[in-house]
Coordinates of C-alpha atoms in Angstrom, one line a residue:
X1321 CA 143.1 19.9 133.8
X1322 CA 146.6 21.1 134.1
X1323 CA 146.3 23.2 137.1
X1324 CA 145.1 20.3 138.8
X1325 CA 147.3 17.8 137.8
X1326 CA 149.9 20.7 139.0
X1327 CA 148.5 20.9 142.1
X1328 CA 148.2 17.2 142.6
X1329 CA 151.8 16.7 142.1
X1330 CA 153.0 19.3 144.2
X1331 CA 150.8 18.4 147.4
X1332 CA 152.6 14.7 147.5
X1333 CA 155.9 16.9 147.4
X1334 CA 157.0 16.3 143.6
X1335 CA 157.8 20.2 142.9
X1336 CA 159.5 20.9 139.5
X1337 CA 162.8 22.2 140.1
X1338 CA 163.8 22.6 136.1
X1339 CA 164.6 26.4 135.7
X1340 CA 162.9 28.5 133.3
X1341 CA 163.4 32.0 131.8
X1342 CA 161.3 33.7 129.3
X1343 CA 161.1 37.3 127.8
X1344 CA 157.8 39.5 128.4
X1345 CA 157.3 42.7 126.5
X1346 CA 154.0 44.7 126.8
X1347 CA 151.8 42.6 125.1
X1348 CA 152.5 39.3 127.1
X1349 CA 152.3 41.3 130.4
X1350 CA 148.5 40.6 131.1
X1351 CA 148.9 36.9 130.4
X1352 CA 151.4 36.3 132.7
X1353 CA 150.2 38.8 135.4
X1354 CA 146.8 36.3 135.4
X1355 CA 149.1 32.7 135.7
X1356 CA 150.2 35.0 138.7
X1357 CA 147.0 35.4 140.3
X1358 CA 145.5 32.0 139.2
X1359 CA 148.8 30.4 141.3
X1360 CA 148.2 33.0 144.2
X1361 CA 144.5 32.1 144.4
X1362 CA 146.2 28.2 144.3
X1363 CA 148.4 29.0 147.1
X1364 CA 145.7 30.3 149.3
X1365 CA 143.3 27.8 149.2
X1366 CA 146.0 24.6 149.3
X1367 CA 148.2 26.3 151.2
X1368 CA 151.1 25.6 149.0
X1369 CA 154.2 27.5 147.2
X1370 CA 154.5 27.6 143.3
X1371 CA 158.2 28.6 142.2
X1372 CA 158.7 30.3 139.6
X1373 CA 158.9 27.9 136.9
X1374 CA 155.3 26.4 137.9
X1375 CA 154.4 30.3 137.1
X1376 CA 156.1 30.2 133.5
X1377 CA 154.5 26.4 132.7
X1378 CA 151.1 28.1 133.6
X1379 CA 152.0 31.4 131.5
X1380 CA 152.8 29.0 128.8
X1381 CA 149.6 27.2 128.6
X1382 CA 147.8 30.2 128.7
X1383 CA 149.4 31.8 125.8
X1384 CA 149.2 28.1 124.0
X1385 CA 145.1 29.0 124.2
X1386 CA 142.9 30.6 121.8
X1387 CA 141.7 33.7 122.2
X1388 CA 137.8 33.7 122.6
X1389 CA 137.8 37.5 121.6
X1390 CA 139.6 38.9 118.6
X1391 CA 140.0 42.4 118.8
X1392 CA 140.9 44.9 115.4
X1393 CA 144.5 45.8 116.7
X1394 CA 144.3 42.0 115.5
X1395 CA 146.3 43.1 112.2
X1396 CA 149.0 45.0 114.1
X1397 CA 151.4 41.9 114.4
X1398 CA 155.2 40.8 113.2
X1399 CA 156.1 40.6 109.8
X1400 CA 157.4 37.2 109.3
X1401 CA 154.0 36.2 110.5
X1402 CA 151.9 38.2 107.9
X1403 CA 154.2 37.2 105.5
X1404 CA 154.3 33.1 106.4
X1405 CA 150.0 33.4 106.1
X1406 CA 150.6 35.0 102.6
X1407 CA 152.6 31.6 101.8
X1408 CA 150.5 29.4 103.5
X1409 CA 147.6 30.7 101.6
X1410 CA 149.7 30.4 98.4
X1411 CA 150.1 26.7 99.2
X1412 CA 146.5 26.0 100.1
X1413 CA 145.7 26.9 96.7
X1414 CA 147.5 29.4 94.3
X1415 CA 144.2 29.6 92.0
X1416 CA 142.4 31.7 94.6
X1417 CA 145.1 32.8 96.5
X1418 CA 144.1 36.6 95.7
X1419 CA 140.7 36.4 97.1
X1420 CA 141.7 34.9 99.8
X1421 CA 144.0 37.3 101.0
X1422 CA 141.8 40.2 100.7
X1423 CA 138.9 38.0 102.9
X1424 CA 139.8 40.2 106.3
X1425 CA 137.4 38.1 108.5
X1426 CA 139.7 34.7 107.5
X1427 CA 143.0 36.4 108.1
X1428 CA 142.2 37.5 111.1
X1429 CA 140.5 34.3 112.3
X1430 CA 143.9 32.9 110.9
X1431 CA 145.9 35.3 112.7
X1432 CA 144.3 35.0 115.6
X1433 CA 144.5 31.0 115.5
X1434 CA 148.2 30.7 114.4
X1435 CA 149.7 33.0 118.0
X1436 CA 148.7 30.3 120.0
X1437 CA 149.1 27.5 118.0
X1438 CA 153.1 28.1 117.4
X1439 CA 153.4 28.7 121.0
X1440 CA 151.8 24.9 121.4
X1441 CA 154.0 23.5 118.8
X1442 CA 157.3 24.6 120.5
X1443 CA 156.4 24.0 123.5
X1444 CA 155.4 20.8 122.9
X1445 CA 151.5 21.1 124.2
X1446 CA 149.1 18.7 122.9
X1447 CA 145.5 19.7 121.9
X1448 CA 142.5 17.0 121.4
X1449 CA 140.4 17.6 117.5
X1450 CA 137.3 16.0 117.8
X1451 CA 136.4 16.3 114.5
X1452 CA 139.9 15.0 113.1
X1453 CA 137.8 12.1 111.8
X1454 CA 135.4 13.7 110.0
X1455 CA 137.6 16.1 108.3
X1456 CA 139.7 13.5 106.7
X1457 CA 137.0 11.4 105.7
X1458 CA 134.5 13.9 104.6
X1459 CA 136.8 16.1 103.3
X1460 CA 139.8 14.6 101.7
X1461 CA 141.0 17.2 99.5
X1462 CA 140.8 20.4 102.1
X1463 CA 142.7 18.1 104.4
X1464 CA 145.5 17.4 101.3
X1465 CA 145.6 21.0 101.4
X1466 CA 145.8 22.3 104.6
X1467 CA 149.2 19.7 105.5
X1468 CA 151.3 21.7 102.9
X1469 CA 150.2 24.7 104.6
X1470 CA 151.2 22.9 107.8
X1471 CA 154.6 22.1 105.7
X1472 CA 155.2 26.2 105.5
X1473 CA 154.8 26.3 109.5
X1474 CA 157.5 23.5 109.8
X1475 CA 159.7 24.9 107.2
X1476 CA 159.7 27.9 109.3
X1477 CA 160.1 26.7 112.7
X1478 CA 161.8 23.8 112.3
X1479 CA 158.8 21.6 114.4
X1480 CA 156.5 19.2 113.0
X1481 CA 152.4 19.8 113.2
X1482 CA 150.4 16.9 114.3
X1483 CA 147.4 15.8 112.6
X1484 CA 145.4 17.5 115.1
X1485 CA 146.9 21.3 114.2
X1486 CA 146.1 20.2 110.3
X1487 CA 142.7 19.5 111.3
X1488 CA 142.1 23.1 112.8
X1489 CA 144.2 24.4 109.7
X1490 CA 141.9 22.5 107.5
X1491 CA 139.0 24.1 109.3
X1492 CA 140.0 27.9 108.6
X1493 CA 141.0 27.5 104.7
X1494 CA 138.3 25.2 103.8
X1495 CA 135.4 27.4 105.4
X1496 CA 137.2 30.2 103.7
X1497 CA 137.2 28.3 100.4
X1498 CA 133.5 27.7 101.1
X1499 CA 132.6 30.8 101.8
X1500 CA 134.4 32.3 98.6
X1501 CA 132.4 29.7 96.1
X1502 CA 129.4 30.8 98.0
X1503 CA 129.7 35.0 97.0
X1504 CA 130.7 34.0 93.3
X1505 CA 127.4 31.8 93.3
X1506 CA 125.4 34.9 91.8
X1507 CA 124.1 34.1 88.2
X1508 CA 123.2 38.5 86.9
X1509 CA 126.6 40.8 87.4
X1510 CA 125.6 44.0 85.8
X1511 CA 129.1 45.7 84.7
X1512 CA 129.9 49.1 86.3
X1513 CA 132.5 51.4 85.1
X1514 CA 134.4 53.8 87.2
X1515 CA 135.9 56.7 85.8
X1516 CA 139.0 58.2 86.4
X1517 CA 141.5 60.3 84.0
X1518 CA 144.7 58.3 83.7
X1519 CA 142.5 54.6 84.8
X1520 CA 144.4 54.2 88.2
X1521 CA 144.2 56.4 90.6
X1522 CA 141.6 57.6 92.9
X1523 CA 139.0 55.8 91.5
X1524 CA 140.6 52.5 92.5
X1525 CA 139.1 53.7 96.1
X1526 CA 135.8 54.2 94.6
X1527 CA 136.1 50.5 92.7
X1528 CA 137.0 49.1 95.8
X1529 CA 134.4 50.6 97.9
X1530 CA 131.5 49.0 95.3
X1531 CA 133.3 46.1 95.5
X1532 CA 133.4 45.5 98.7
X1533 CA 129.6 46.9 98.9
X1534 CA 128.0 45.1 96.1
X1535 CA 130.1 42.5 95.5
X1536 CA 128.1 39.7 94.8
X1537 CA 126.2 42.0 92.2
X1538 CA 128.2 43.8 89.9
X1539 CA 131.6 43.2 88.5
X1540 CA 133.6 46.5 88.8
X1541 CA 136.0 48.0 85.9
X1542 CA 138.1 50.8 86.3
X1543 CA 138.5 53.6 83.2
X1544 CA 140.0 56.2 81.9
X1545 CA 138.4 59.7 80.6
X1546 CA 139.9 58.4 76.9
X1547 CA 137.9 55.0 76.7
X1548 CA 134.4 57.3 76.4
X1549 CA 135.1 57.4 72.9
X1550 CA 136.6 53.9 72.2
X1551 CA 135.1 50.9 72.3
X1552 CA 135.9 50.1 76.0
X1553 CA 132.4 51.0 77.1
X1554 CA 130.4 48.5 75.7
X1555 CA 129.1 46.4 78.2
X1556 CA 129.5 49.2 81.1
X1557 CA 126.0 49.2 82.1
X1558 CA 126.3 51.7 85.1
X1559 CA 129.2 54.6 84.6
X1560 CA 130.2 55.7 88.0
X1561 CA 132.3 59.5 88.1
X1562 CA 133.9 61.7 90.8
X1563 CA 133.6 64.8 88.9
X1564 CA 131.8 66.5 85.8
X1565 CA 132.1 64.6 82.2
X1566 CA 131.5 67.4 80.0
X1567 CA 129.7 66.5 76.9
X1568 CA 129.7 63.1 77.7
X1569 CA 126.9 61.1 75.4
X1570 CA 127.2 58.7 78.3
X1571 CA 124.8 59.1 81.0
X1572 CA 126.6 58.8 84.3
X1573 CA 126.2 58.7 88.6
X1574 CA 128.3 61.8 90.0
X1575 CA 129.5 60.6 93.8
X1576 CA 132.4 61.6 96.4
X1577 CA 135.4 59.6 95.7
X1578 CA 134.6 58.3 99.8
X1579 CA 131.3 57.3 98.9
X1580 CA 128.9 58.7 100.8
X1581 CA 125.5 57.0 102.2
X1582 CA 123.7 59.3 99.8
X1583 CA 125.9 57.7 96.7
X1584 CA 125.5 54.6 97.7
X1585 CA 121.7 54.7 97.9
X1586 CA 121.8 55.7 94.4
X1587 CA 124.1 52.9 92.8
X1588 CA 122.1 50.7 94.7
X1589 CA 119.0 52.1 92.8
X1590 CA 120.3 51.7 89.6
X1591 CA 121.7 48.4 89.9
X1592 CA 118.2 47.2 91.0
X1593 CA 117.0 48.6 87.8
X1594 CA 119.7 47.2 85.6
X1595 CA 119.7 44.2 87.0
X1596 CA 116.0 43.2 86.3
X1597 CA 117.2 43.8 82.4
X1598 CA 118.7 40.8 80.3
X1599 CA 122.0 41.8 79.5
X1600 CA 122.7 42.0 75.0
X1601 CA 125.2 38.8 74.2
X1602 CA 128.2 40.5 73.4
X1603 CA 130.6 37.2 73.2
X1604 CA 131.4 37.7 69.3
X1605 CA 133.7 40.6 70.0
X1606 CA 135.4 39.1 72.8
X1607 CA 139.7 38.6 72.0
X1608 CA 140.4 35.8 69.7
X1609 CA 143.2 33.5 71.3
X1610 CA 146.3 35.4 69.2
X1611 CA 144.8 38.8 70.4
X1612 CA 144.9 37.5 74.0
X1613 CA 148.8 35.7 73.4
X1614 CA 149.4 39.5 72.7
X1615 CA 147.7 41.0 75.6
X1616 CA 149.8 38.6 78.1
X1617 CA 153.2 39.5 76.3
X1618 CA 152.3 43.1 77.1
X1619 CA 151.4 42.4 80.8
X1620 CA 154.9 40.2 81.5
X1621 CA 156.8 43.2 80.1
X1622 CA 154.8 45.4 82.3
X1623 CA 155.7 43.2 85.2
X1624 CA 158.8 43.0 84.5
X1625 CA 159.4 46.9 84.4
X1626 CA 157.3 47.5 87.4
X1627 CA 159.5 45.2 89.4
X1628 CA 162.7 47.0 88.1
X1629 CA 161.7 50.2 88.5
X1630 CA 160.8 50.0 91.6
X1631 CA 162.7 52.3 94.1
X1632 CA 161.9 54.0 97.5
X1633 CA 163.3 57.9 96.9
X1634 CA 163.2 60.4 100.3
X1635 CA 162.8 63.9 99.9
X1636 CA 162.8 66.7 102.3
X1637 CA 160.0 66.6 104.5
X1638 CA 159.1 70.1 103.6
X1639 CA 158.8 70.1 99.9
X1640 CA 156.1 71.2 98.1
X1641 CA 153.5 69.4 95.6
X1642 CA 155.0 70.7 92.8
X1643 CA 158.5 69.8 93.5
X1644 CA 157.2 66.3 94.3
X1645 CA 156.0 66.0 90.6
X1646 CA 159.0 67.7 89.5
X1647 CA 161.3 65.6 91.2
X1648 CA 159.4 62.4 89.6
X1649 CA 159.9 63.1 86.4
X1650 CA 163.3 63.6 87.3
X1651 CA 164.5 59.9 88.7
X1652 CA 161.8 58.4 85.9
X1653 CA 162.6 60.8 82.5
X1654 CA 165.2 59.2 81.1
X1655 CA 165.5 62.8 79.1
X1656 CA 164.5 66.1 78.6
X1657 CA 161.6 65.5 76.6
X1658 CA 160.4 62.5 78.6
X1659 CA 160.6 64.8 82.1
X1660 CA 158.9 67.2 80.5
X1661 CA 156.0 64.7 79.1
X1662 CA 156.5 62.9 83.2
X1663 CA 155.5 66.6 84.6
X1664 CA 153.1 68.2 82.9
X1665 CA 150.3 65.0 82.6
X1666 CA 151.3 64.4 86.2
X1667 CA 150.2 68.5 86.6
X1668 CA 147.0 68.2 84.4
X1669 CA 146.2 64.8 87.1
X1670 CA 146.3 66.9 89.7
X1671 CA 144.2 70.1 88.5
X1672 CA 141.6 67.5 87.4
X1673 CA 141.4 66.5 91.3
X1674 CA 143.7 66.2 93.9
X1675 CA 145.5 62.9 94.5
X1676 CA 145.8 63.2 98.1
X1677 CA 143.9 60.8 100.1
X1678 CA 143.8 62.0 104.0
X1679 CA 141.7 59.3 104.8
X1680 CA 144.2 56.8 104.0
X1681 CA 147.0 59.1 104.9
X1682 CA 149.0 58.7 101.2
X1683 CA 149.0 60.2 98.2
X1684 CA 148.2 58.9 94.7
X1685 CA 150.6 60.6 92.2
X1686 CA 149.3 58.9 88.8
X1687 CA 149.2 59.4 85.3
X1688 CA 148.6 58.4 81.9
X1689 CA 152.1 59.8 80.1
X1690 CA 154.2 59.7 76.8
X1691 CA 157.1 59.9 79.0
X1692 CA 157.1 56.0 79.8
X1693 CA 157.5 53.3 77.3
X1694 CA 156.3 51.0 80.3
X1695 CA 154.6 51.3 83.9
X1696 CA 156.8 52.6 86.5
X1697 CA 155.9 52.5 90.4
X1698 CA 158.3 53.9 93.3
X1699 CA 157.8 55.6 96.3
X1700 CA 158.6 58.5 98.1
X1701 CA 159.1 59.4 101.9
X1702 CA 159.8 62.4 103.6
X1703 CA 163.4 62.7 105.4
X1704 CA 163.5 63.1 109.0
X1705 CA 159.8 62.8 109.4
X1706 CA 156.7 60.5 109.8
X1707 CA 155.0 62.7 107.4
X1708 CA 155.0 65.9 104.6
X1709 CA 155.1 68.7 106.3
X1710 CA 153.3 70.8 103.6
X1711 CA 149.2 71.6 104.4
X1712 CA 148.6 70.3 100.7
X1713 CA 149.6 66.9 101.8
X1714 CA 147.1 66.6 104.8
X1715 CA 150.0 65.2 107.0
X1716 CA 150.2 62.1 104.2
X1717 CA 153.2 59.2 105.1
X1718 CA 154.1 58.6 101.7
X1719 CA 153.9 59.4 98.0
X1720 CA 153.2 56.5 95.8
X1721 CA 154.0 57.1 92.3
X1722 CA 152.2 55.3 89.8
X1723 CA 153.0 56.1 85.8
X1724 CA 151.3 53.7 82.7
X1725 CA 152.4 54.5 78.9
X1726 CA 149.6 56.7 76.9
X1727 CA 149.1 54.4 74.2
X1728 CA 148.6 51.3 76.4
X1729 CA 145.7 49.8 74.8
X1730 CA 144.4 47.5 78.0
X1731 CA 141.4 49.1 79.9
X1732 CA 142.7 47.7 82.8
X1733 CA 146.9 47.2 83.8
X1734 CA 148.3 45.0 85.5
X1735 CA 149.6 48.0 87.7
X1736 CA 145.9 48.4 89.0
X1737 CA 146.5 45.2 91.1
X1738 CA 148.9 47.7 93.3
X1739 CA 146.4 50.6 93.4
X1740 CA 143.6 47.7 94.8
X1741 CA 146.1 46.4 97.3
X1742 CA 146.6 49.9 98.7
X1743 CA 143.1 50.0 99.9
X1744 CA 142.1 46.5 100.2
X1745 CA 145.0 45.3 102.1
X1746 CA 146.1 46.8 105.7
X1747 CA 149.3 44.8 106.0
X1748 CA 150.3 46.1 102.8
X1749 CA 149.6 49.7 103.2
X1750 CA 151.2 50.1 106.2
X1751 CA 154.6 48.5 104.7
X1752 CA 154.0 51.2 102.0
X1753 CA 153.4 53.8 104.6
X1754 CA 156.5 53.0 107.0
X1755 CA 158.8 52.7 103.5
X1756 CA 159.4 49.0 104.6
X1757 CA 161.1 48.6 100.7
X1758 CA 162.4 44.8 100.8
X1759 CA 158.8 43.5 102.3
X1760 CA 156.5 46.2 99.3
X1761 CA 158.7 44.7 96.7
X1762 CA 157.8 40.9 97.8
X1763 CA 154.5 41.7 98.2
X1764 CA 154.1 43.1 94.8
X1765 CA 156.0 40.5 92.8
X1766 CA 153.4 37.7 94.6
X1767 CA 150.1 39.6 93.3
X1768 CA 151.9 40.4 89.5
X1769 CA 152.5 37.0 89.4
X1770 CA 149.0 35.7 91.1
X1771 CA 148.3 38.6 88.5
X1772 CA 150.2 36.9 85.4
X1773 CA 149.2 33.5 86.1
X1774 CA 145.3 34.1 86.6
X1775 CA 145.6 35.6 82.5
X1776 CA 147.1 32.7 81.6
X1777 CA 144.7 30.5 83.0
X1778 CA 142.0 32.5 81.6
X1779 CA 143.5 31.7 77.6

């Protein structure tokens, strides 16, 4: 329609003579190179000229239009505009905020939606919503939601969004929302445990992975080698290991921290077996309300010394594993004794199995340690370098550094949250990877607090 009006008013001589410049960088080359042969096919067959700001009008439009295919590089886009759908999502709803962010197919529909919707909104193009009507009137309290998300994208840009643009918005969070009550829907979870020495580190991957697999059947905890003898295990119904629990009473599934087709087979065995079982009512030794007060007043302090601790150290690019650990219990210790408690659980991690995780090209320095009074998390880059130059480190970015006191009595810390992010969030990991310090530090004070406020809500 808008080639053709075009066309129209330049064939009864009414050319638009308004200048126009824009800036093209790699991406935007293809787009504009097709509004040039769309206006040379015009030319030929009306035997007209186009200038160059009909070129730029058309280049516009077509950016202003929605993609019909959404490739994976998808993901690989600016900052500001990750971080503006993290706030719109907060606004939709911050009560499942968390989930939300980690559904990859809605973010990238979002993504995907947003690039040409901004270039409409400052442009000034208008777009027709068909089902503007319906949304409003079937759906009163998605559309609510969805105009202070619209409020974060005129905050930002300084534009307003017309009802249509809500409408679309409205479209994307409340299928989202839809599809989220739809996978908690499942009435038998059957609790798996996933073992790990200090509760935090590799296994994380391996919770993630049966997550993300078998997520509308299990609910997933993450432990440590010294709740086999406490009373953390009751009500793990499936113990999940990647390596040997030596007289264990428990019976357990051995897998590959990667999770191989073979492992995955047999979880899936055993949570079809599990699951056909009623599961033992074990709701009497559940927290009474002061025991959880407690348990919150232990994760804000945790927060709070996560977030102050946090620092991004480099380090030569050819250092060696054992200096690495060295080196943290030097900026953490806060004395001898400490450094030395830092080190050698760090050490005994390690010789248990590595903490380097190729795959995701970091590596997962963790530990359960008398040399912390709280939970400390920093990173650490090489200098001069994209990566360590070390063979142990299997060309790894970045050493994240993740420490939890020994006597914390929680199965699960609120430092866990960062561990999941790591391999559930893309955006995320690459920040961590490139050492991008002010935008890791943002994104881990929203999920603490998503964190904080989701125990709260749960008193």
């Amino acid at each position: 329609m808008y080639i053709s009006i075009v066309t129209k008013r330049i064939l009864i001589g009414k050319k638009n003579t308004k200048e126009k410049n824009i800036n093209l960088d790699i991406k935007s080359m293809k787009d504009y190179e097709l509004a040039i042969q769309l206006i040379s096919l015009l030319s030929e067959q009306f035997s007209i000229e186009y200038n160059t700001t009909e070129i730029i009008d058309l280049y516009i439009y077509i950016k202003g239009s929605k993609s019909q295919h959404i490739n994976e590089d998808i993901f690989d886009t600016d900052h500001d505009l990750k971080y503006m759908i993290y706030e719109m999502i907060n606004q939709y709803d911050s009560t499942i905020a968390y989930q939300l962010k980690q559904d990859k197919d809605f973010i990238k529909g979002l993504i995907a939606h947003l690039k040409p919707t901004i270039v409409r909104l400052k442009h000034g193009i208008e777009i027709q919503n068909r089902f503007l009507k319906e949304i409003k009137s079937m759906y009163p309290k998605i559309y609510e939601k969805a105009q202070k998300v619209a409020k974060v994208i005129e905050d930002r840009f300084n534009f307003k969004v017309p009802e249509q643009e809500i409408g679309f918005l409205a479209i994307h969070f409340g299928g989202a929302e839809v599809k989220l009550k739809r996978d908690l829907r499942f009435t038998r979870k059957v609790d798996v445990g996933v073992i790990c020495s200090s509760g935090i580190g590799i296994s994380t991957l391996l919770s993630s992975r049966i997550s993300h697999i078998f997520h509308e059947k299990v609910r997933v905890e993450t432990l440590s080698t010294s709740d086999l003898s406490s009373e953390k295990m009751q009500g793990i119904e499936i113990l999940v290991s990647t390596f040997d629990l030596n007289n264990s009473k428990y019976k357990y599934i051995k897998v590959n921290p990667m999770l191989r087709e073979e492992d995955v087979l047999l979880i899936a065995k055993k949570i079809e077996e599990v699951s056909q079982n009623n599961k033992l009512d074990i709701d009497a030794d559940k927290p009474d309300i002061l025991n959880k007060i407690d348990e919150i007043t232990l994760i804000s302090k945790e927060i709070s010394s996560i977030l102050k601790s946090f620092n991004l150290y480099t380090v030569d690019s050819h250092i060696k594993f054992d200096k690495v650990m060295k080196f943290v219990s030097s900026v953490i210790g806060e004395d001898e004794k400490s450094k030395n408690y830092i080190y050698n659980d760090l050490k005994k991690r390690e010789e248990l199995s590595t903490e380097v995780i190729p795959e995701f090209e970091f590596v997962l320095l963790h530990a359960k340690t008398k040399g912390v009074d709280e939970s400390k998390f920093i990173l650490i880059k090489p200098q001069a370098s994209s990566y360590f130059k070390d063979e142990y480190f299997s060309k790894s970015k970045v050493v994240v550094v993740m420490l939890i006191p020994k006597n914390d009595p929680r199965r699960v810390p609120a430092i866990s949250r960062i561990s999941n992010a790591l391999f559930e969030d893309e955006f995320f990991l690459e920040d961590v990877k490139n050492g991008i310090k002010e935008s890791v530090k943002s994104y881990i004070e929203t999920i603490l607090t998503e964190y904080l406020a989701e125990q709260i809500k749960n008193l």
